PDB file of C-alpha atoms in Angstrom:
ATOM      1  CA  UNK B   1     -72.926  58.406  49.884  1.00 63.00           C
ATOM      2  CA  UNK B   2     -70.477  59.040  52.114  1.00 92.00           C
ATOM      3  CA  UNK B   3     -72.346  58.236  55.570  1.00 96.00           C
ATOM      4  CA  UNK B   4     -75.211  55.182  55.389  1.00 96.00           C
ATOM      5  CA  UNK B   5     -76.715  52.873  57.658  1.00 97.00           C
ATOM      6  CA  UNK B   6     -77.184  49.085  56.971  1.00 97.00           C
ATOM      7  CA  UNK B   7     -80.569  48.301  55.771  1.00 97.00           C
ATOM      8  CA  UNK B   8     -80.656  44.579  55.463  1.00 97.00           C
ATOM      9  CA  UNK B   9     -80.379  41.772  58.215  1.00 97.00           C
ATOM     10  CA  UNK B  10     -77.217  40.950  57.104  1.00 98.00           C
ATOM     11  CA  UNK B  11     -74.749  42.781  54.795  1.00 98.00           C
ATOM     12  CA  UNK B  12     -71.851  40.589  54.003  1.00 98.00           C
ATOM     13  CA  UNK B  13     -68.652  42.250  53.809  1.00 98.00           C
ATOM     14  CA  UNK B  14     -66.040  41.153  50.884  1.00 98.00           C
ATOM     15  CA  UNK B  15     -62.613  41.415  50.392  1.00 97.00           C
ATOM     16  CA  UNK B  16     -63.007  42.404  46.537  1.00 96.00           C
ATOM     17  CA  UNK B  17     -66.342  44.298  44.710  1.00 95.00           C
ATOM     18  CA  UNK B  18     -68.230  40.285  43.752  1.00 95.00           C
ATOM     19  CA  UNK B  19     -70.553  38.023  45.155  1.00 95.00           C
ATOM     20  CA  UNK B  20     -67.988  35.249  44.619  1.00 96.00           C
ATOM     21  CA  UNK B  21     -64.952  37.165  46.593  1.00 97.00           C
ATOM     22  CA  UNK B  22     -64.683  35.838  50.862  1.00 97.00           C
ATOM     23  CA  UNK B  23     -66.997  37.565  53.518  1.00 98.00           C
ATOM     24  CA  UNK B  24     -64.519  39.084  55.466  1.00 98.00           C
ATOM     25  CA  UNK B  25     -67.105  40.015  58.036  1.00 98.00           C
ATOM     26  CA  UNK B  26     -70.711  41.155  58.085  1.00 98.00           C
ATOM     27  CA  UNK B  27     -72.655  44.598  59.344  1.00 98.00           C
ATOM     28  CA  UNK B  28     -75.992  43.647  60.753  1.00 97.00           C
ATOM     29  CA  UNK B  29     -78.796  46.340  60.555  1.00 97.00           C
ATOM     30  CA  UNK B  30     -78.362  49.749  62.146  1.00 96.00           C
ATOM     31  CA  UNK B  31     -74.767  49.409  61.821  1.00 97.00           C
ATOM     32  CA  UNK B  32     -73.318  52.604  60.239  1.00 97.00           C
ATOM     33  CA  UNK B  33     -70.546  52.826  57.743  1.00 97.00           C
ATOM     34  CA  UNK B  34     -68.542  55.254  56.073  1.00 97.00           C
ATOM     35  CA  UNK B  35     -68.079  54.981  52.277  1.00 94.00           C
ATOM     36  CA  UNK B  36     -65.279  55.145  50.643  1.00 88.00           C
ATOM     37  CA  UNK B  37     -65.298  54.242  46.831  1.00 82.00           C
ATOM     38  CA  UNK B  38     -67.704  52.783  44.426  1.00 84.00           C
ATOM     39  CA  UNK B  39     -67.186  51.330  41.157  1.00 84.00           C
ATOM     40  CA  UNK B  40     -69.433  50.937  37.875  1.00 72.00           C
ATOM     41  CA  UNK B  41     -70.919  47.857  39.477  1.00 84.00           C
ATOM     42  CA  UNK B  42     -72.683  48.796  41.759  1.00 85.00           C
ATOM     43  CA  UNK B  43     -70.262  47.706  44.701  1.00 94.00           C
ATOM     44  CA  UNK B  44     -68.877  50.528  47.527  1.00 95.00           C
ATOM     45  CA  UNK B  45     -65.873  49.967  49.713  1.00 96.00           C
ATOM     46  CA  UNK B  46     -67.276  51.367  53.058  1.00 97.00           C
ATOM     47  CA  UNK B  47     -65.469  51.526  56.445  1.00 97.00           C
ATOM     48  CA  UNK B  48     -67.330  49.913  59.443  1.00 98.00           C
ATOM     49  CA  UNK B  49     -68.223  52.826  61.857  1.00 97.00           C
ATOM     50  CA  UNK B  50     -68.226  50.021  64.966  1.00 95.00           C
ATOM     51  CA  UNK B  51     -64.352  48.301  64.421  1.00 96.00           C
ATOM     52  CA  UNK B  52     -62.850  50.001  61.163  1.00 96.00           C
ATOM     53  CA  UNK B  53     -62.795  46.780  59.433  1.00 97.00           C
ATOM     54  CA  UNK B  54     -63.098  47.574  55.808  1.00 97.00           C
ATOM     55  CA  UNK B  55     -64.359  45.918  52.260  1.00 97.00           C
ATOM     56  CA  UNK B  56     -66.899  45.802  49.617  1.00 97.00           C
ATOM     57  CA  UNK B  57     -70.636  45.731  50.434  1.00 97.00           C
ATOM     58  CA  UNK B  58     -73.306  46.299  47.370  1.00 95.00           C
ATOM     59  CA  UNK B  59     -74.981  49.727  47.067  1.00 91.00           C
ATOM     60  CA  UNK B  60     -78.585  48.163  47.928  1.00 93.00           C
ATOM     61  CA  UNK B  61     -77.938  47.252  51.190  1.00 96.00           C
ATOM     62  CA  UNK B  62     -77.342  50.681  52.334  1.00 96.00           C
ATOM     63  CA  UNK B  63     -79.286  54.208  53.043  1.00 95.00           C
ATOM     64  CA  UNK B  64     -77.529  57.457  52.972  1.00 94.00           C
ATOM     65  CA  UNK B  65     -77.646  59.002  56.505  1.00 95.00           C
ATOM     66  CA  UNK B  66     -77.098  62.303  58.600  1.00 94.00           C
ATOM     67  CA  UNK B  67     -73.941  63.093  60.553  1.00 95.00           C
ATOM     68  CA  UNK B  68     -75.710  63.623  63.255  1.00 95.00           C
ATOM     69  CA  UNK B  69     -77.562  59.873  63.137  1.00 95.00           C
ATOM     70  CA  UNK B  70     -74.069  58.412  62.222  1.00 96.00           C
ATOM     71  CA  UNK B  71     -72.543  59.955  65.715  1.00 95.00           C
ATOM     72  CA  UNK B  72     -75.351  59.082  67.659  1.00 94.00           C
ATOM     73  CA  UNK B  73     -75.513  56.554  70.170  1.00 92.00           C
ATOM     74  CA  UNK B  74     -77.247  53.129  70.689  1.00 91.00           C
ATOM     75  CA  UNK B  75     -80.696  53.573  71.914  1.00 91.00           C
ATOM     76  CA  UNK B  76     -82.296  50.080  71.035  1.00 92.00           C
ATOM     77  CA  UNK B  77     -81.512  46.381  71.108  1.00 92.00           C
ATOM     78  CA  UNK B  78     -82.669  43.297  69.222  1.00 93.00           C
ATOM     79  CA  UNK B  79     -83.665  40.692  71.980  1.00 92.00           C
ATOM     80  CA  UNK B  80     -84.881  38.027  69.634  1.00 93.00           C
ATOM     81  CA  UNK B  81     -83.442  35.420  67.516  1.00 93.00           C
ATOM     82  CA  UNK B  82     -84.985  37.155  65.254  1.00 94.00           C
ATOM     83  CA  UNK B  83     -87.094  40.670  66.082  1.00 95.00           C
ATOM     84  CA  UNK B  84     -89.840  42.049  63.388  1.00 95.00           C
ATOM     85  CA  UNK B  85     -88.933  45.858  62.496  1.00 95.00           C
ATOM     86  CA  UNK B  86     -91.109  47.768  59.777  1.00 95.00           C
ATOM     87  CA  UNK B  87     -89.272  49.243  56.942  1.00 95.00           C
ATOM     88  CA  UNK B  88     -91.009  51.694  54.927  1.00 94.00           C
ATOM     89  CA  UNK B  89     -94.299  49.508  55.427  1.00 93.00           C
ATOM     90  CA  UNK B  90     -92.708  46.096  54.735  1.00 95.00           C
ATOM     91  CA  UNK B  91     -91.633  43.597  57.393  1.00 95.00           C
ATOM     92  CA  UNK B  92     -87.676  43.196  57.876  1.00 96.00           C
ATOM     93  CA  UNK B  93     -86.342  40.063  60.865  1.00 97.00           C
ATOM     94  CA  UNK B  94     -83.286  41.273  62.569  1.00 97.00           C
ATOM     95  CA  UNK B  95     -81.061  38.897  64.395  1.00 97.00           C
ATOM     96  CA  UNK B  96     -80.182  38.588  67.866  1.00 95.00           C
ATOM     97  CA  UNK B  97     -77.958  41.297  69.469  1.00 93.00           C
ATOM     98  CA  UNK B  98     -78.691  44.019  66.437  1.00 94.00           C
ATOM     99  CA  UNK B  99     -78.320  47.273  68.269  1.00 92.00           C
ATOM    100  CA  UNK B 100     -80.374  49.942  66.775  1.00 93.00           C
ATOM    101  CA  UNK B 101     -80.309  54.074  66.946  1.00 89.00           C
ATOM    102  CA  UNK B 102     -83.491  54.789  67.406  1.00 81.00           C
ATOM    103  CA  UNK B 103     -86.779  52.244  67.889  1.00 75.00           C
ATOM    104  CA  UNK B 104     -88.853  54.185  65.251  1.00 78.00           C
ATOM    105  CA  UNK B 105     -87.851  57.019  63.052  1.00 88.00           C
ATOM    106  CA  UNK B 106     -86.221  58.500  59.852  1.00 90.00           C
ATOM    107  CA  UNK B 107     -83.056  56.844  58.156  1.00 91.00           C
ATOM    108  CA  UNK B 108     -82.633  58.961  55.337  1.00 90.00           C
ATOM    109  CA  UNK B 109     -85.335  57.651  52.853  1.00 91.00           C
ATOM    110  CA  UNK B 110     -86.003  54.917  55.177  1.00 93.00           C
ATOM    111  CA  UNK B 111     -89.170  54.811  57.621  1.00 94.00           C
ATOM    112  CA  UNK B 112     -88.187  52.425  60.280  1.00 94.00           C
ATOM    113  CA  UNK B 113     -90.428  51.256  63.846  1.00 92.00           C
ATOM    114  CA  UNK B 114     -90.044  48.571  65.845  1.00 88.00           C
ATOM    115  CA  UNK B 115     -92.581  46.016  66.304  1.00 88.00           C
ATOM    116  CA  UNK B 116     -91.532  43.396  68.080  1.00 90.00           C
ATOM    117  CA  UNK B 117     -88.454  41.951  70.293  1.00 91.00           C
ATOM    118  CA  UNK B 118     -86.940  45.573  70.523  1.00 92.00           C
ATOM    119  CA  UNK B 119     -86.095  46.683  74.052  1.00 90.00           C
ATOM    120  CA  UNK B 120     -84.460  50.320  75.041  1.00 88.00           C
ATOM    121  CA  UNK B 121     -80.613  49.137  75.049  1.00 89.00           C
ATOM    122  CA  UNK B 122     -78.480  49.696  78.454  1.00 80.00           C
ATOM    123  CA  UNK B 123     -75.199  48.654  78.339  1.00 72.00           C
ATOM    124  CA  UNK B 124     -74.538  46.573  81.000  1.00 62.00           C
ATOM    125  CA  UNK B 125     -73.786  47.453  84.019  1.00 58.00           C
ATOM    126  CA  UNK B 126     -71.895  44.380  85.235  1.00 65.00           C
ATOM    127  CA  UNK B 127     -70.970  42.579  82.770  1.00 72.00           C
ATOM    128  CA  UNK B 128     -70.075  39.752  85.271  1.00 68.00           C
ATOM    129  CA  UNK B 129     -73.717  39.144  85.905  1.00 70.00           C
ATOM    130  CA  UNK B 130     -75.207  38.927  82.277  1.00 86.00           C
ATOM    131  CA  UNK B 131     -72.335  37.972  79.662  1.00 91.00           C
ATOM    132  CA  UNK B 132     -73.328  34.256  80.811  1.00 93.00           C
ATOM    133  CA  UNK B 133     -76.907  34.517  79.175  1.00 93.00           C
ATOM    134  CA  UNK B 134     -75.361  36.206  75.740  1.00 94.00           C
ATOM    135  CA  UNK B 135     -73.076  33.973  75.393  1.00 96.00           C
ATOM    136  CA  UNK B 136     -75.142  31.344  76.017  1.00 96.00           C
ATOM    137  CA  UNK B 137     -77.882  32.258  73.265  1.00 96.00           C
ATOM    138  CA  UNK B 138     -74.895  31.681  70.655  1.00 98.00           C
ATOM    139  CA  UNK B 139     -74.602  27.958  71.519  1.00 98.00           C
ATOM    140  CA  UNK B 140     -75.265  25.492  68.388  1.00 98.00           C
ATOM    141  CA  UNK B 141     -74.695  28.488  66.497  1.00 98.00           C
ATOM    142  CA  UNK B 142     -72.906  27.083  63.147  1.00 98.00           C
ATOM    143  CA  UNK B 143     -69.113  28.260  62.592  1.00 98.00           C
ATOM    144  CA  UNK B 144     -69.027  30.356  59.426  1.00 98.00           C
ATOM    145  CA  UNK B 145     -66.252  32.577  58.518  1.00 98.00           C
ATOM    146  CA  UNK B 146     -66.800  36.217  58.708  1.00 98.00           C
ATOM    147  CA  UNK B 147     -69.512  35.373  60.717  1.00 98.00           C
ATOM    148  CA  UNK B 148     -71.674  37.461  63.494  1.00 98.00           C
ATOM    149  CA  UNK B 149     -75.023  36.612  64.263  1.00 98.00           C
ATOM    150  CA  UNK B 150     -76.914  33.774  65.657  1.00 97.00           C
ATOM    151  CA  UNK B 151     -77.620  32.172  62.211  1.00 97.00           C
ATOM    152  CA  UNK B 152     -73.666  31.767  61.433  1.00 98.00           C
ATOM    153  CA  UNK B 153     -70.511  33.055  63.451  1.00 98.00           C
ATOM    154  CA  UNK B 154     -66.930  32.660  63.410  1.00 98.00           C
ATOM    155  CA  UNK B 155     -64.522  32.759  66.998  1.00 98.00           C
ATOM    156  CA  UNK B 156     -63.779  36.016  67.048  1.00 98.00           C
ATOM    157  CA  UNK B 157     -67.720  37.627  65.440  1.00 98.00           C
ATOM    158  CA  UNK B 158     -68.930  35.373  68.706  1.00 98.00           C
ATOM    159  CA  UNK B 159     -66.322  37.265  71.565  1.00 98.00           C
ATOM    160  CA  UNK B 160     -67.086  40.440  69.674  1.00 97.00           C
ATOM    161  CA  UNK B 161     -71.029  40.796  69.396  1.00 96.00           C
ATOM    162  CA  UNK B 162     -71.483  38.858  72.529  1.00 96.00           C
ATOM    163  CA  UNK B 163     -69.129  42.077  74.446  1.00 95.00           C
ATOM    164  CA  UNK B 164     -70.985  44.783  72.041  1.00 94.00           C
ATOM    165  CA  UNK B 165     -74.071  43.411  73.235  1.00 92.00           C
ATOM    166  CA  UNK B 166     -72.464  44.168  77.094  1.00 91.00           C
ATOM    167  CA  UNK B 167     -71.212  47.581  75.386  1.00 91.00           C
ATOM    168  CA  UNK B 168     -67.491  46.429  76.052  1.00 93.00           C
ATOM    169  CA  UNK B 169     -65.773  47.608  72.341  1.00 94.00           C
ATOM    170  CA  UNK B 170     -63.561  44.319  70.419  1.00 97.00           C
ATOM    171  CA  UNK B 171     -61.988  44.698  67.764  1.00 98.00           C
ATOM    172  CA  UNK B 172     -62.865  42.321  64.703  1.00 98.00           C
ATOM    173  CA  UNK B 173     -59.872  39.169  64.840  1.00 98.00           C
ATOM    174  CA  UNK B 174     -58.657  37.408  67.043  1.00 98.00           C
ATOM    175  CA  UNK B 175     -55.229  38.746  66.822  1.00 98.00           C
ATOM    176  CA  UNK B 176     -56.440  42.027  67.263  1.00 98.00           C
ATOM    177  CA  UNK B 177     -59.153  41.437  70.010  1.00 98.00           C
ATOM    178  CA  UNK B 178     -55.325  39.635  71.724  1.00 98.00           C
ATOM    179  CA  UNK B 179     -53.900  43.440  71.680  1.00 98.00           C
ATOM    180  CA  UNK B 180     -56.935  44.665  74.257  1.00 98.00           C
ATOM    181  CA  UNK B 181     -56.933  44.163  78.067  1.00 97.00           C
ATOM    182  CA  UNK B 182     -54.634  42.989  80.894  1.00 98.00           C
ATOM    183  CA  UNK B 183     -53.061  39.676  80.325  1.00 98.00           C
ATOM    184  CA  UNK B 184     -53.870  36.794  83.148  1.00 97.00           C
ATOM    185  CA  UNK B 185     -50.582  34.891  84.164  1.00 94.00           C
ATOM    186  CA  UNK B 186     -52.293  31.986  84.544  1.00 94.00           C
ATOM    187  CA  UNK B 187     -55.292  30.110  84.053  1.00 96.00           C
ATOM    188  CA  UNK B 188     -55.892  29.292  87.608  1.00 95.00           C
ATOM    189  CA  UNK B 189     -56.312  32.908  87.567  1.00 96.00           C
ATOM    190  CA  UNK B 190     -58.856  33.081  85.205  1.00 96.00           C
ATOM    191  CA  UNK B 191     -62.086  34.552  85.808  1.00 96.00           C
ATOM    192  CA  UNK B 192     -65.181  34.244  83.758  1.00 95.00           C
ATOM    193  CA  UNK B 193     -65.931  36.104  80.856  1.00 96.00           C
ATOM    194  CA  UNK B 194     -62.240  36.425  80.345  1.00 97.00           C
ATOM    195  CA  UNK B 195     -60.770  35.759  76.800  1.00 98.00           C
ATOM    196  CA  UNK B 196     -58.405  32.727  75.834  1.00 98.00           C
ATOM    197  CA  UNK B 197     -56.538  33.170  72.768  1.00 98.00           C
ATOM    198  CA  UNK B 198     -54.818  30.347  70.945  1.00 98.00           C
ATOM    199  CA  UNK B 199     -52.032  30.180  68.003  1.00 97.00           C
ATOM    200  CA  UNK B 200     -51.199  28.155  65.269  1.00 96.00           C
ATOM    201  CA  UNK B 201     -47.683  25.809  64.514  1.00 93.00           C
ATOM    202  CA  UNK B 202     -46.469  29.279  63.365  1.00 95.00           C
ATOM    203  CA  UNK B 203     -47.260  31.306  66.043  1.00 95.00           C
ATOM    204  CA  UNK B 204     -49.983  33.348  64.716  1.00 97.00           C
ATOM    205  CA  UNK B 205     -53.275  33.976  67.165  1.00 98.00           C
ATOM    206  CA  UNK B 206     -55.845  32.279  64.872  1.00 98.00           C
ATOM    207  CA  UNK B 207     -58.984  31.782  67.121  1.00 98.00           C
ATOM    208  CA  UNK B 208     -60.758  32.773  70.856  1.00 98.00           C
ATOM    209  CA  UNK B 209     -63.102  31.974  73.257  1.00 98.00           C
ATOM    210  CA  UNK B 210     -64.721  33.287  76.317  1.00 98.00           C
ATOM    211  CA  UNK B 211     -63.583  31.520  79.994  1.00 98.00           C
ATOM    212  CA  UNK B 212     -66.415  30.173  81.701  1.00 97.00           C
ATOM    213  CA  UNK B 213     -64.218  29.009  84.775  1.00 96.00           C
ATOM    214  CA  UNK B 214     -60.575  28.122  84.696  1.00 95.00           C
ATOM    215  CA  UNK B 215     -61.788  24.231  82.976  1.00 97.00           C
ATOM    216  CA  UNK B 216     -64.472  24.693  80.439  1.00 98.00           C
ATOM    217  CA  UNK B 217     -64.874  27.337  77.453  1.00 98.00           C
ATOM    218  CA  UNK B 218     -67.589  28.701  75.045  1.00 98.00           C
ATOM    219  CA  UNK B 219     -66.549  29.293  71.441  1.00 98.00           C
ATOM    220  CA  UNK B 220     -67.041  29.129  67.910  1.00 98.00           C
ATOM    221  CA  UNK B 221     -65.002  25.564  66.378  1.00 98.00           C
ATOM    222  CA  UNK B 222     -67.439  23.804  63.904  1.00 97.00           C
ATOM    223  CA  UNK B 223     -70.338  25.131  66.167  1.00 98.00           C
ATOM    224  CA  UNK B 224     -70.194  27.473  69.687  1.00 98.00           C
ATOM    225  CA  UNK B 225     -69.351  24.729  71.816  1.00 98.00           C
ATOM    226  CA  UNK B 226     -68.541  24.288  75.186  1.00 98.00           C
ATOM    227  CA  UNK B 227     -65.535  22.243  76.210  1.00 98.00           C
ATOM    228  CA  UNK B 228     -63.001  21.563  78.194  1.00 98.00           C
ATOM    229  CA  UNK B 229     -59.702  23.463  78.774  1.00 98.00           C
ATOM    230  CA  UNK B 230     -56.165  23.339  80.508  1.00 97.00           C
ATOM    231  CA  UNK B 231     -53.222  25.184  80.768  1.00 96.00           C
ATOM    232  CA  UNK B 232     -52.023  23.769  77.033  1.00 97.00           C
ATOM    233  CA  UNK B 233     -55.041  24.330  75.534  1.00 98.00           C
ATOM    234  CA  UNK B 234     -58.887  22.945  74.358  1.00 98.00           C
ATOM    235  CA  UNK B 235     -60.107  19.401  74.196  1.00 98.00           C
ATOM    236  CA  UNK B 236     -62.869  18.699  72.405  1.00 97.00           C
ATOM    237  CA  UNK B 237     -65.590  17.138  74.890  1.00 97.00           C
ATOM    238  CA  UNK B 238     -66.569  14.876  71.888  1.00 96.00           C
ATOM    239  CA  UNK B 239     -64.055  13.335  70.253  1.00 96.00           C
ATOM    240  CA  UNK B 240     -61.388  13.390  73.445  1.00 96.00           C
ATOM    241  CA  UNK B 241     -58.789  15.341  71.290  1.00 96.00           C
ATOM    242  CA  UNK B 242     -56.854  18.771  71.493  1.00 97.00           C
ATOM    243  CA  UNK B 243     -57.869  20.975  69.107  1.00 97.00           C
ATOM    244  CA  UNK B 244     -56.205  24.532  70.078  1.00 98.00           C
ATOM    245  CA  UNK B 245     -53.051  25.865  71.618  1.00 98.00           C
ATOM    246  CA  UNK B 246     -53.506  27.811  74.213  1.00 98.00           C
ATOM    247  CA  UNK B 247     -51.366  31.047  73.695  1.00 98.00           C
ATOM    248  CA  UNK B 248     -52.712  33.666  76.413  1.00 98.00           C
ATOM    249  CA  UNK B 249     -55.907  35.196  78.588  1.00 98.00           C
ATOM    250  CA  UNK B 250     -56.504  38.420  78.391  1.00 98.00           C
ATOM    251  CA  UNK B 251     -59.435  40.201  80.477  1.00 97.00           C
ATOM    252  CA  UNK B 252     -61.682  42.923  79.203  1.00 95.00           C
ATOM    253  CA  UNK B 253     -63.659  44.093  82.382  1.00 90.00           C
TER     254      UNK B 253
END
């Protein structure tokens, strides 16, 4: 299987081949994978197609695909929290933001058609106009590491679906996603839709958000949550009390 195509709502990804090992990260359905190694359990180290982030996912949760399906582009997008597909005859929900290859077709072995909440997918064109209402969808959302849907995200699954969503490629951590764009001097600079990242007593990025003006942010801390931020850093709007160092702003587009 060394191409496939995830088949299930969610796919958790783990850092070793068990159920009990950390979800490192998730692939939602339609996202491809490469495969890399499988062992007598029934457990395949695959290679996300969209980031490279890599880990153990179990064999059922995937269909072997074509190269040419693999390489092709995004065609479709889930605009429900949670859009009915068909899957060989059975119902499947997808959540909010899965971006598909084709509506209806062939997946291998797989019959899949769309049936409801499934819209023709166009990147967006200005991404200063509609990253608001994305972002927005996530709110309440619970925190949940490894995280990247609607039903459970984590800081940097929240920055990172809501840009895919806007076609603008992340990459999976926060540390990494820090490496991409053109840093912001200052936050009286900022402009919205722009990224904050924070670190930790050690230095080390450990979380994001997205900039919705130079004093309030949307991210992923217990919930996504909206609250207020300076030049040192977040304040939760509930509890009165700084919660993250503010480390840098980068912008994407």
């Amino acid at each position: 299987m060394p191409l496939a195509i995830t088949i299930v709502p969610v796919m958790p990804l783990r850092a070793e081949p068990s159920h009990k090992s950390e979800m490192i990260s998730q692939a939602i359905f339609g996202e491809c994978v490469e495969t890399e190694s499988v062992n007598a359990d029934g457990w395949i180290r695959v290679r996300l197609q969209y980031d490279g982030y890599e880990g153990w996912v179990t064999y059922s949760h995937l269909e072997t695909i074509t190269a040419e399906l693999f390489d092709a582009p995004y065609t479709h997008v889930a605009t429900q929290w949670a859009s009915r597909l068909s899957l060989n005859g059975q119902p499947v929900y997808i959540p909010y933001g899965s971006l598909l290859k084709l509506g209806s077709g062939q997946w291998g072995n797989v019959s899949v058609s769309a049936e409801t909440g499934i819209e023709l997918y166009t990147a967006a064109k200005s991404p200063h106009l509609s990253w608001r209402p994305v972002a927005h969808t996530f709110l309440n959302t619970a925190y949940l590491w490894g995280g990247k849907t609607v039903f459970g995200v984590d800081c940097s699954g929240f920055t990172q679906t809501v840009y895919k969503i806007l076609g603008i490629p992340l990459l999976r951590d926060a540390y990494q996603q820090a490496t991409q764009g053109e840093t912001v001097s200052l936050i009286q600079e900022t402009k919205p839709g722009d990224l904050a990242f924070f670190d930790n007593e050690a230095g080390k990025i450990t979380h994001v958000g997205l900039m919705l003006s130079e004093q309030e942010i949307i991210h992923a801390s217990g919930k996504v949550r909206i609250d207020p931020i300076d030049h040192l850093g977040i304040v939760n709007a509930d509890t009165g009390l700084r919660t993250h160092k503010l480390r840098l702003i980068k912008r994407m587009f």
